[in-house]
PDB file of C-alpha atoms in Angstrom:
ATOM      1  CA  UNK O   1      20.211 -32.289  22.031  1.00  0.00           C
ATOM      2  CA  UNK O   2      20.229 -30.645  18.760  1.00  0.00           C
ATOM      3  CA  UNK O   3      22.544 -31.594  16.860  1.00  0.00           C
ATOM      4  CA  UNK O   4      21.198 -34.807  14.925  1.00  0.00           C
ATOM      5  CA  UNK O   5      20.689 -34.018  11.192  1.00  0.00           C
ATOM      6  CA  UNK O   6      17.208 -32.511  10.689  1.00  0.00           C
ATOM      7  CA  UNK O   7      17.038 -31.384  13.996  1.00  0.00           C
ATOM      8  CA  UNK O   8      17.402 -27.720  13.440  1.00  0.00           C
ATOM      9  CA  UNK O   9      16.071 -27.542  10.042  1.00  0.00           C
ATOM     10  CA  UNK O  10      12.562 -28.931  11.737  1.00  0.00           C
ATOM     11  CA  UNK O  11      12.927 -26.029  14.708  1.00  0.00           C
ATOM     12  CA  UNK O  12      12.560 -23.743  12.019  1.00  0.00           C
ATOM     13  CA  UNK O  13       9.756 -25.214  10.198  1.00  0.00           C
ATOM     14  CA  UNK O  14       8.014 -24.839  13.838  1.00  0.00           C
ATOM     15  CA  UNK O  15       9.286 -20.970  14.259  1.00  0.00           C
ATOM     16  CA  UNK O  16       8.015 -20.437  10.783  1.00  0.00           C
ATOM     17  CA  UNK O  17       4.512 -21.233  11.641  1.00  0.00           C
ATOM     18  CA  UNK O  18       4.295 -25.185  10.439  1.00  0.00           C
ATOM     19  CA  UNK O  19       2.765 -27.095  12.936  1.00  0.00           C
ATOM     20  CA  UNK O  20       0.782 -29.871  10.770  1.00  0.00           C
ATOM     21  CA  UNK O  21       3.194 -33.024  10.470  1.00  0.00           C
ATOM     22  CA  UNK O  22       2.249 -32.217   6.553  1.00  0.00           C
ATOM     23  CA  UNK O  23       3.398 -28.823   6.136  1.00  0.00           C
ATOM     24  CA  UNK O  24       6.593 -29.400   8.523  1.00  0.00           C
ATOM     25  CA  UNK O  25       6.967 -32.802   5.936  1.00  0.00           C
ATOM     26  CA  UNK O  26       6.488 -30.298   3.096  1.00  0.00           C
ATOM     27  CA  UNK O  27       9.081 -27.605   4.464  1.00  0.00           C
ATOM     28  CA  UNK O  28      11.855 -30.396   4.759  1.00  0.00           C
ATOM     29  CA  UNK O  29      12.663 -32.075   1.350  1.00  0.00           C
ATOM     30  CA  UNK O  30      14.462 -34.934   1.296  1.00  0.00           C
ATOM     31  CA  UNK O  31      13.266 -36.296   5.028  1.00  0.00           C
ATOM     32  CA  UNK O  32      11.143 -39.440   4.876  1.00  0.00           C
ATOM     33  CA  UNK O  33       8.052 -39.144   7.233  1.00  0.00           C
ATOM     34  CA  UNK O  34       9.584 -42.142   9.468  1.00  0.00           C
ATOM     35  CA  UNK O  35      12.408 -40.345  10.047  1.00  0.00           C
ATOM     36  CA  UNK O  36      10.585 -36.800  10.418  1.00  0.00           C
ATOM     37  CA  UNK O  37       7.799 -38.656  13.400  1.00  0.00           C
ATOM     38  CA  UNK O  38      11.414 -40.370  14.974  1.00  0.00           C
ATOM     39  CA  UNK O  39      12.464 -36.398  15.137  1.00  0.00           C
ATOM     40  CA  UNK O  40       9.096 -35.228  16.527  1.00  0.00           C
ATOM     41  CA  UNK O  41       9.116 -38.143  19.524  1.00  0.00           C
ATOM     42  CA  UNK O  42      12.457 -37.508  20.093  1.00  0.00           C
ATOM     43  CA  UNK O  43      12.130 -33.490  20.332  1.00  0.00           C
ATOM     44  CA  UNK O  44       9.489 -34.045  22.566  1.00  0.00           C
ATOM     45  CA  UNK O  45      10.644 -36.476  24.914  1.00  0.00           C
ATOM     46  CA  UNK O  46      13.332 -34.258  25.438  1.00  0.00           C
ATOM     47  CA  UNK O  47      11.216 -30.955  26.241  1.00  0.00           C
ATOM     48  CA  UNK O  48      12.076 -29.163  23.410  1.00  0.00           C
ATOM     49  CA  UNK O  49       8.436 -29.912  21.444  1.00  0.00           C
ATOM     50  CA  UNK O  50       4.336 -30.420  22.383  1.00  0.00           C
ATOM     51  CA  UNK O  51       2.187 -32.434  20.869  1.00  0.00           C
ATOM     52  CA  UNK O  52      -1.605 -31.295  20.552  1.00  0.00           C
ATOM     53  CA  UNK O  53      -4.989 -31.424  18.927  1.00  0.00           C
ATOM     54  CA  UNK O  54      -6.789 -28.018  17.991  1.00  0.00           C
ATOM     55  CA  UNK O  55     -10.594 -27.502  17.815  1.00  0.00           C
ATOM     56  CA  UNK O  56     -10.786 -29.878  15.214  1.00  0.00           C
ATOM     57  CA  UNK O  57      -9.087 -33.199  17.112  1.00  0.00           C
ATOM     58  CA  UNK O  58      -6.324 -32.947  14.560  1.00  0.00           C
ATOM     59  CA  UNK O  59      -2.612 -33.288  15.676  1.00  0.00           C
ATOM     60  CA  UNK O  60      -0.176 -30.108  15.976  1.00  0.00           C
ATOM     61  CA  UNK O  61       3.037 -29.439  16.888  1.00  0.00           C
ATOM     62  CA  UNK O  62       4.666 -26.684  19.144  1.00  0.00           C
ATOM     63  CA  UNK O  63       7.871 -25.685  20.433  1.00  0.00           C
ATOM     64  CA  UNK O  64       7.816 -25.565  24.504  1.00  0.00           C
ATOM     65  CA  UNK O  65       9.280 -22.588  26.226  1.00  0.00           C
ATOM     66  CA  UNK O  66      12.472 -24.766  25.774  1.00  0.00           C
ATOM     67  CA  UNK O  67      12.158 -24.969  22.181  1.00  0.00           C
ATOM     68  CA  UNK O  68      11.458 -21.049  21.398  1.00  0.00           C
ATOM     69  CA  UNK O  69      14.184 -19.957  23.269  1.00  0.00           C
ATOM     70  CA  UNK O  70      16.102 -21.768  20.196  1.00  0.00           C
ATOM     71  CA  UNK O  71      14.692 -18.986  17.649  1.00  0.00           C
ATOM     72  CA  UNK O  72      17.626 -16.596  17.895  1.00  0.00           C
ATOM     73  CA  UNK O  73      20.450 -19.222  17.563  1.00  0.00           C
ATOM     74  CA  UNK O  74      18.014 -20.528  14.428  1.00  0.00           C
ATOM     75  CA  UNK O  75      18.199 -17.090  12.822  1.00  0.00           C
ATOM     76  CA  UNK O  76      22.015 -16.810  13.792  1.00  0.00           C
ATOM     77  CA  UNK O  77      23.020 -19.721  12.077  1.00  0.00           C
ATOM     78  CA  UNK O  78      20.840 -18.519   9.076  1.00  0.00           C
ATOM     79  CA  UNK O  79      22.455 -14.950   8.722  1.00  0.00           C
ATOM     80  CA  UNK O  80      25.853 -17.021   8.877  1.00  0.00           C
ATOM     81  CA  UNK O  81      24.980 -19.179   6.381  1.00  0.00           C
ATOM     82  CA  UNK O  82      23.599 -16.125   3.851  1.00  0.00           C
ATOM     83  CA  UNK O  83      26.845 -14.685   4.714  1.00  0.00           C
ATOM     84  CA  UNK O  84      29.348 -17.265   4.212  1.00  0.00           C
ATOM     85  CA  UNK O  85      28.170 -20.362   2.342  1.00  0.00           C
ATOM     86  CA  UNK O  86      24.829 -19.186  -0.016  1.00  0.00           C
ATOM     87  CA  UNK O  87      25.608 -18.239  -3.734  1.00  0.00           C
ATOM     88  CA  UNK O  88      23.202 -18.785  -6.875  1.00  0.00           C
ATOM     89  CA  UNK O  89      21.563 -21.981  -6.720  1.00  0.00           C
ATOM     90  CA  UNK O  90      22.334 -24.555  -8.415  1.00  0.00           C
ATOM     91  CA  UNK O  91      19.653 -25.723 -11.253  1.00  0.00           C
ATOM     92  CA  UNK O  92      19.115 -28.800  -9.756  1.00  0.00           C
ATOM     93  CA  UNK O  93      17.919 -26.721  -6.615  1.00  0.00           C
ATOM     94  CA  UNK O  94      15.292 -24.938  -8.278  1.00  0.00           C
ATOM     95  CA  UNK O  95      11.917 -25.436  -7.373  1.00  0.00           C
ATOM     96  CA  UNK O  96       8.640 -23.585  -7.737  1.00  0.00           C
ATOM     97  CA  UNK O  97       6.817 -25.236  -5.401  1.00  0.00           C
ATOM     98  CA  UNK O  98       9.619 -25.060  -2.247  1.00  0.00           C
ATOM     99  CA  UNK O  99      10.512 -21.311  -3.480  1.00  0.00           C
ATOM    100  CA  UNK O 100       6.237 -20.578  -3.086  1.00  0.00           C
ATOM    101  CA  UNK O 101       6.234 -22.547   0.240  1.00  0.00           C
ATOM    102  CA  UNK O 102       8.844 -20.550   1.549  1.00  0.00           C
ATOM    103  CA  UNK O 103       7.634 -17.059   0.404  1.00  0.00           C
ATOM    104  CA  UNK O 104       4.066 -18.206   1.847  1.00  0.00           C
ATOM    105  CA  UNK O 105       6.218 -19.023   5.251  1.00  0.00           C
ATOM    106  CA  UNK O 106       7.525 -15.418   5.542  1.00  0.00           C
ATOM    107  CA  UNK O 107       3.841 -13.749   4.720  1.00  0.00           C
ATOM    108  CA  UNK O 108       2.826 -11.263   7.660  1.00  0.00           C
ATOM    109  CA  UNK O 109      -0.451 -11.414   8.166  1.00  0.00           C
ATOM    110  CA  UNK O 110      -1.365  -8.432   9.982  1.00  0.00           C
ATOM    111  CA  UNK O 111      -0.141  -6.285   7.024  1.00  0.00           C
ATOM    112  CA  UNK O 112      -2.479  -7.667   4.500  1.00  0.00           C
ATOM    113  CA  UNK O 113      -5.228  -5.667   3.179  1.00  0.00           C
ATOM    114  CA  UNK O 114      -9.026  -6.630   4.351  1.00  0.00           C
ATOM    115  CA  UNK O 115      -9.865  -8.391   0.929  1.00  0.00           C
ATOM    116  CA  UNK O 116      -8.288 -11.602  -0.246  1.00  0.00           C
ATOM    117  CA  UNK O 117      -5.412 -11.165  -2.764  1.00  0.00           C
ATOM    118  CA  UNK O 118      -4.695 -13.835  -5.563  1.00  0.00           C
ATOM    119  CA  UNK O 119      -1.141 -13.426  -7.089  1.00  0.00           C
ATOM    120  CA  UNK O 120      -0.102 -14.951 -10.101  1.00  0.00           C
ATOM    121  CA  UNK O 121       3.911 -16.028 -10.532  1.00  0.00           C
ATOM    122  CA  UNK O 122       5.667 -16.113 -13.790  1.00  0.00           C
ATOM    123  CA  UNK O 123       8.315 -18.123 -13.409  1.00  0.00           C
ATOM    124  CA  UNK O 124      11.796 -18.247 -16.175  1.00  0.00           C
ATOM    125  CA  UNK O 125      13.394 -21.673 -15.314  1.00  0.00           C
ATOM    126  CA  UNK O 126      16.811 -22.831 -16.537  1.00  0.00           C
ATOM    127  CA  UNK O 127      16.399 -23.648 -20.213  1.00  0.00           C
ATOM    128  CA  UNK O 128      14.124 -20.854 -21.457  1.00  0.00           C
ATOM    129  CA  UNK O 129      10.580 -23.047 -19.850  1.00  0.00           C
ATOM    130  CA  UNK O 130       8.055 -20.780 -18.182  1.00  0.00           C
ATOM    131  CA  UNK O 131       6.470 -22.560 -14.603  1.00  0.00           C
ATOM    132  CA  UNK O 132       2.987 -20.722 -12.841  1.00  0.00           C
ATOM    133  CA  UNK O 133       2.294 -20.948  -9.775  1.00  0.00           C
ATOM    134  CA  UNK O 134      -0.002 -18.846  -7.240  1.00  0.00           C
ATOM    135  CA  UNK O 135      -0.373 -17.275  -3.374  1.00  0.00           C
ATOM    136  CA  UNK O 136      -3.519 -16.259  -1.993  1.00  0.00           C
ATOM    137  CA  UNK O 137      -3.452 -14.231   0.473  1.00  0.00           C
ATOM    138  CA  UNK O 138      -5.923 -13.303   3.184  1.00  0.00           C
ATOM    139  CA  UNK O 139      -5.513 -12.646   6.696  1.00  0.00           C
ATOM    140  CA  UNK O 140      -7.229 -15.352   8.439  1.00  0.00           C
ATOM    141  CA  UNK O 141      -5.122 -18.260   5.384  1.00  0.00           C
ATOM    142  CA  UNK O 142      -2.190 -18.305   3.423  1.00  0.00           C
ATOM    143  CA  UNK O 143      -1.913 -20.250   0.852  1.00  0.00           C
ATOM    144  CA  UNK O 144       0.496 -21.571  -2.273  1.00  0.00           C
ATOM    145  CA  UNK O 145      -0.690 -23.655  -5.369  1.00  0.00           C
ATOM    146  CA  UNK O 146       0.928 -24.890  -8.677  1.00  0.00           C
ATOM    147  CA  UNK O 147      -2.766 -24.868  -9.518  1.00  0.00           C
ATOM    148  CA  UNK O 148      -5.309 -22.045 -10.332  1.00  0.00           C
ATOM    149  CA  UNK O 149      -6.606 -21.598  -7.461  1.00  0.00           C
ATOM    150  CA  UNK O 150     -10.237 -20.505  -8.678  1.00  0.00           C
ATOM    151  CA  UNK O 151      -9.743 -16.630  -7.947  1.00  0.00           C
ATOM    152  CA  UNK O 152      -9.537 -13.891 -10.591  1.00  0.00           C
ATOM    153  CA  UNK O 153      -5.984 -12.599 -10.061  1.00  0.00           C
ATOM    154  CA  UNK O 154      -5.355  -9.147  -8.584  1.00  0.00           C
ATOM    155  CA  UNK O 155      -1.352  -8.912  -9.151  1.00  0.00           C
ATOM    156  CA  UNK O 156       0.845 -10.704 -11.649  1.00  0.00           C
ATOM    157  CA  UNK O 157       4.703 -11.003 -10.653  1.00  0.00           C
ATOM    158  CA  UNK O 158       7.386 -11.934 -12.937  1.00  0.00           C
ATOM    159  CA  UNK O 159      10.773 -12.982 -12.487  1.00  0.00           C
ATOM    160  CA  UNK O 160      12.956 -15.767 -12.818  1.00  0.00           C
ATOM    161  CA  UNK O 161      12.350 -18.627 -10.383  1.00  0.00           C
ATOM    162  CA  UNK O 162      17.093 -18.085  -9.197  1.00  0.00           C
ATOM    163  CA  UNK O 163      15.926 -14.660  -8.219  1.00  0.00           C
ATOM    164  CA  UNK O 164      12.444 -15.626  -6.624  1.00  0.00           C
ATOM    165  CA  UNK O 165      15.162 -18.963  -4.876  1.00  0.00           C
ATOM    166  CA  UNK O 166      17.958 -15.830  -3.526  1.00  0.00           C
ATOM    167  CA  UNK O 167      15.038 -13.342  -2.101  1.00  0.00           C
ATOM    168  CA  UNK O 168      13.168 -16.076   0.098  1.00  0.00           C
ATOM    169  CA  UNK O 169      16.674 -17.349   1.441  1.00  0.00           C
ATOM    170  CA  UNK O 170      17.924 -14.104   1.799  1.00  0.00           C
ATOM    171  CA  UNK O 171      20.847 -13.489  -0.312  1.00  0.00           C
ATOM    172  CA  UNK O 172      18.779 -10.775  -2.601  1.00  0.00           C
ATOM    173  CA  UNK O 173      16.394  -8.396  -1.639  1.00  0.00           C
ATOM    174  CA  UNK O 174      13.277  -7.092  -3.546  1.00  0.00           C
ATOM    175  CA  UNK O 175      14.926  -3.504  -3.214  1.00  0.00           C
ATOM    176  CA  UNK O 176      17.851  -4.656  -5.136  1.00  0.00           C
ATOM    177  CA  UNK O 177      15.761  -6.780  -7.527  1.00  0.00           C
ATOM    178  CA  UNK O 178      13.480  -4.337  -8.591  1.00  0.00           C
ATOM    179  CA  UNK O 179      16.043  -1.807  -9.444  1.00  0.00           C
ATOM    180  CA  UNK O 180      18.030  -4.597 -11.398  1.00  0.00           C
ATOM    181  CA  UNK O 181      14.376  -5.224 -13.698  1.00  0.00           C
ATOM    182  CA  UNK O 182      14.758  -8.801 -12.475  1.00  0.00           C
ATOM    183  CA  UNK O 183      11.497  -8.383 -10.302  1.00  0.00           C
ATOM    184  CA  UNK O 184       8.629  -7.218 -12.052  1.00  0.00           C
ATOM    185  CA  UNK O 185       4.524  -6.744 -10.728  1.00  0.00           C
ATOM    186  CA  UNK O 186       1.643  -5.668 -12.401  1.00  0.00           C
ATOM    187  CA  UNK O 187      -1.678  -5.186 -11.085  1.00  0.00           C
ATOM    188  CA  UNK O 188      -3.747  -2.604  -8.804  1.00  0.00           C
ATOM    189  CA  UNK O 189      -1.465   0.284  -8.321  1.00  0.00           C
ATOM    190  CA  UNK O 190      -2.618   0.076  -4.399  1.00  0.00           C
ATOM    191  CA  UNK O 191      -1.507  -3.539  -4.444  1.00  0.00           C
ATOM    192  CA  UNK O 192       1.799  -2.672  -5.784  1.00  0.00           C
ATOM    193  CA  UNK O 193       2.736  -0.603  -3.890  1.00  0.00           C
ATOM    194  CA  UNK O 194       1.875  -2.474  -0.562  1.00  0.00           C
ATOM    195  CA  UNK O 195       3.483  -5.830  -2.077  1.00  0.00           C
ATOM    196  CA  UNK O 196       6.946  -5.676  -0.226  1.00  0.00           C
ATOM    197  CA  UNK O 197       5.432  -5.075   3.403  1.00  0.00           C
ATOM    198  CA  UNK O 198       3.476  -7.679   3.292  1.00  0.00           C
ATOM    199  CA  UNK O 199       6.266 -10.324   3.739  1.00  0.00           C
ATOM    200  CA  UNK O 200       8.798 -10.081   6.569  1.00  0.00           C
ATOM    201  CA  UNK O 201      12.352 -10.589   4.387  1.00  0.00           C
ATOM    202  CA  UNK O 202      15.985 -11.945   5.854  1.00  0.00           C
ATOM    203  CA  UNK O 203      18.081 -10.434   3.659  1.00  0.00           C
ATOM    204  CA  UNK O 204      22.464 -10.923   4.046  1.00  0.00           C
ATOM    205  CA  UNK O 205      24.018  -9.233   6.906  1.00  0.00           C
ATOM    206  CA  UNK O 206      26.197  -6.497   6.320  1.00  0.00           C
ATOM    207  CA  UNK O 207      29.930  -7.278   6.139  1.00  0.00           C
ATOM    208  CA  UNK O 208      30.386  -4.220   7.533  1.00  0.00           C
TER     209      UNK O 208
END
């Protein structure tokens, strides 16, 4: 029932929060959007998904009872994989815009502070080039941009875009990073210092 390629991967987009046929398109590179509404039918003819409009008459998708009881094989599989298979990425794996999308995905809400936060990425990429790209945060909307968004920025974080790739799968953590240097935010002191619990991390399981 699950095993067809793409099958877990788009269980996850759904236990992440993605329920817009955009944003689960968006979480799985390298799917075409045939293939990805093939996935969707066949998920739900089989129980595992819902399909459903929201006050808006715009289609969503949600896992069934069926579906959710999936979420701690999901995150199984993931520790495994942290474990076992994950090193550095590769440079041909970089990407700003999947590495903001998947931060954005791990963003716990009911931490953030009453005002809406604009953070500002500075990005090393292989090759010495610098790449921008932003999160606004606020607790009713998340969102990530390669843009400016528009809002004066309350916390700058710098990095290189391999250690920003290792802490949203998992293989770093921001502990770890920000006692290496490789991690680096400026901004309102109060901001700092709330920055880490405001995202829920999956970092590797002990080997012990």
């Amino acid at each position: 029932m699950v095993g067809d390629r793409w099958t877990l991967p788009l269980v996850r987009e759904l236990l992440l929060g993605s329920h817009r046929f955009n944003d689960i398109h968006r979480g799985l590179p390298g799917i075409s959007r045939t293939l990805l509404s093939t996935r969707l039918r066949r998920l739900q003819g089989i129980g595992l998904v819902s399909r459903m409009t929201d006050a808006d008459g715009r289609p969503e998708y949600r896992l069934t009872q069926a579906g959710t009881a999936l979420e701690p094989l999901i995150w199984q599989l993931g520790d495994w994989a942290r474990r076992w298979h994950f090193g550095d990425p590769r440079p041909e794996q970089l990407d700003t815009g999947w590495a903001l999308w998947r931060l954005r995905q791990l963003v716990r809400t009911e931490h953030l502070p009453a005002q809406r936060v604009s953070i500002e990425f500075i990005l090393d990429s292989p090759g010495g080039a610098e790449e921008l790209g932003w999160l606004v945060l606020a607790q009713h909307d998340v969102s990530a941009c390669l843009r400016h968004p528009g809002y004066d920025t309350d916390l700058w974080v710098t990095t290189e875009l391999s250690e920003l790739h290792r802490l949203v799968v998992g293989t770093s953590s921001l502990d770890e990073a920000f006692r290496a240097g490789r991690f680096r935010i400026h901004g309102e002191p109060g901001l700092v210092a709330e920055f880490s619990s405001w995202f829920a991390w999956r970092t590797t399981i002990s080997e012990a």
